[in-house]
Amino acid sequence: MDKAVVSIRELRLNFRAVKRKIEEYGKVLITDNGVPSYIITAAPQEEKKERRPLPDYYAILLKHQPKPLTAEQAKSLHDENRGDR
């Protein structure tokens, strides 16, 4: 048998079993009061795209961040900001 047959009621009450049948057979014929009415098929699978690596945010931050002051530069800036006291 190349396709499975299920009723609308079974589809509504036990979708997981119907899903397994779709995966196994590829298509499932849905009946409405015993009359074949619908066909459900599996959607084609998309190829997985290779993800680009994430940017190195730390390197970008360091590139834009000013260099820290040395102890001598910090003391000089402090003395300059203090002024004459």
mmCIF file of C-alpha atoms in Angstrom:
data_model
loop_
_atom_site.group_PDB
_atom_site.id
_atom_site.type_symbol
_atom_site.label_atom_id
_atom_site.label_comp_id
_atom_site.label_asym_id
_atom_site.label_seq_id
_atom_site.Cartn_x
_atom_site.Cartn_y
_atom_site.Cartn_z
ATOM 1 C CA MET A 1 0.000 0.000 0.000
ATOM 2 C CA ASP A 2 1.531 3.330 -1.035
ATOM 3 C CA LYS A 3 -0.767 5.476 1.080
ATOM 4 C CA ALA A 4 -2.599 5.200 4.368
ATOM 5 C CA VAL A 5 -6.296 5.859 4.894
ATOM 6 C CA VAL A 6 -7.655 7.645 7.990
ATOM 7 C CA SER A 7 -10.930 9.274 8.885
ATOM 8 C CA ILE A 8 -11.463 12.915 9.743
ATOM 9 C CA ARG A 9 -12.296 11.831 13.277
ATOM 10 C CA GLU A 10 -9.006 9.940 13.633
ATOM 11 C CA LEU A 11 -7.175 12.978 12.244
ATOM 12 C CA ARG A 12 -8.821 15.194 14.836
ATOM 13 C CA LEU A 13 -8.440 12.849 17.813
ATOM 14 C CA ASN A 14 -5.051 11.279 17.133
ATOM 15 C CA PHE A 15 -2.989 13.579 14.951
ATOM 16 C CA ARG A 16 0.328 12.131 16.138
ATOM 17 C CA ALA A 17 -0.543 8.710 14.706
ATOM 18 C CA VAL A 18 -1.634 10.330 11.434
ATOM 19 C CA LYS A 19 1.592 12.325 11.355
ATOM 20 C CA ARG A 20 3.595 9.111 11.734
ATOM 21 C CA LYS A 21 1.632 7.599 8.828
ATOM 22 C CA ILE A 22 2.388 10.664 6.688
ATOM 23 C CA GLU A 23 6.084 10.298 7.503
ATOM 24 C CA GLU A 24 5.994 6.563 6.736
ATOM 25 C CA TYR A 25 3.875 6.527 3.555
ATOM 26 C CA GLY A 26 4.380 10.058 2.239
ATOM 27 C CA LYS A 27 0.633 10.616 1.780
ATOM 28 C CA VAL A 28 -2.518 9.942 3.739
ATOM 29 C CA LEU A 29 -6.015 9.715 2.291
ATOM 30 C CA ILE A 30 -8.604 11.355 4.568
ATOM 31 C CA THR A 31 -12.154 10.005 4.412
ATOM 32 C CA ASP A 32 -15.332 11.867 5.366
ATOM 33 C CA ASN A 33 -18.064 9.354 6.316
ATOM 34 C CA GLY A 34 -16.211 6.663 4.366
ATOM 35 C CA VAL A 35 -15.897 8.784 1.221
ATOM 36 C CA PRO A 36 -12.333 9.681 0.161
ATOM 37 C CA SER A 37 -12.200 13.467 0.422
ATOM 38 C CA TYR A 38 -8.686 14.787 1.050
ATOM 39 C CA ILE A 39 -5.064 13.827 0.636
ATOM 40 C CA ILE A 40 -2.401 15.075 3.017
ATOM 41 C CA THR A 41 1.206 14.932 1.860
ATOM 42 C CA ALA A 42 4.439 15.824 3.578
ATOM 43 C CA ALA A 43 5.913 19.193 2.639
ATOM 44 C CA PRO A 44 9.240 19.074 0.809
ATOM 45 C CA GLN A 45 12.170 19.559 3.133
ATOM 46 C CA GLU A 46 14.314 22.625 2.579
ATOM 47 C CA GLU A 47 18.041 22.219 2.390
ATOM 48 C CA LYS A 48 19.723 23.384 5.551
ATOM 49 C CA LYS A 49 21.747 26.495 4.957
ATOM 50 C CA GLU A 50 25.142 26.740 6.525
ATOM 51 C CA ARG A 51 25.104 29.446 9.170
ATOM 52 C CA ARG A 52 27.664 32.179 9.055
ATOM 53 C CA PRO A 53 29.809 32.429 12.159
ATOM 54 C CA LEU A 54 28.794 35.164 14.565
ATOM 55 C CA PRO A 55 30.916 38.309 14.562
ATOM 56 C CA ASP A 56 33.570 38.686 17.237
ATOM 57 C CA TYR A 57 31.852 41.412 19.248
ATOM 58 C CA TYR A 58 34.699 41.656 21.729
ATOM 59 C CA ALA A 59 37.213 42.416 18.942
ATOM 60 C CA ILE A 60 34.858 45.044 17.511
ATOM 61 C CA LEU A 61 34.474 46.616 20.962
ATOM 62 C CA LEU A 62 38.245 46.716 21.474
ATOM 63 C CA LYS A 63 38.690 48.330 18.066
ATOM 64 C CA HIS A 64 36.354 51.201 19.006
ATOM 65 C CA GLN A 65 37.266 51.432 22.676
ATOM 66 C CA PRO A 66 40.011 53.929 23.567
ATOM 67 C CA LYS A 67 43.174 52.554 25.119
ATOM 68 C CA PRO A 68 43.251 52.743 28.926
ATOM 69 C CA LEU A 69 45.376 55.430 30.520
ATOM 70 C CA THR A 70 48.654 54.525 32.135
ATOM 71 C CA ALA A 71 49.163 55.416 35.777
ATOM 72 C CA GLU A 72 51.330 58.400 34.789
ATOM 73 C CA GLN A 73 48.725 59.695 32.315
ATOM 74 C CA ALA A 74 45.959 59.300 34.892
ATOM 75 C CA LYS A 75 47.978 61.214 37.517
ATOM 76 C CA SER A 76 48.760 63.952 34.990
ATOM 77 C CA LEU A 77 45.075 64.278 34.024
ATOM 78 C CA HIS A 78 44.052 64.338 37.690
ATOM 79 C CA ASP A 79 46.574 67.065 38.482
ATOM 80 C CA GLU A 80 45.454 69.050 35.411
ATOM 81 C CA ASN A 81 41.780 68.840 36.385
ATOM 82 C CA ARG A 82 42.496 69.799 40.004
ATOM 83 C CA GLY A 83 44.084 73.025 39.053
ATOM 84 C CA ASP A 84 45.711 75.248 41.668
ATOM 85 C CA ARG A 85 44.347 74.452 45.111
#
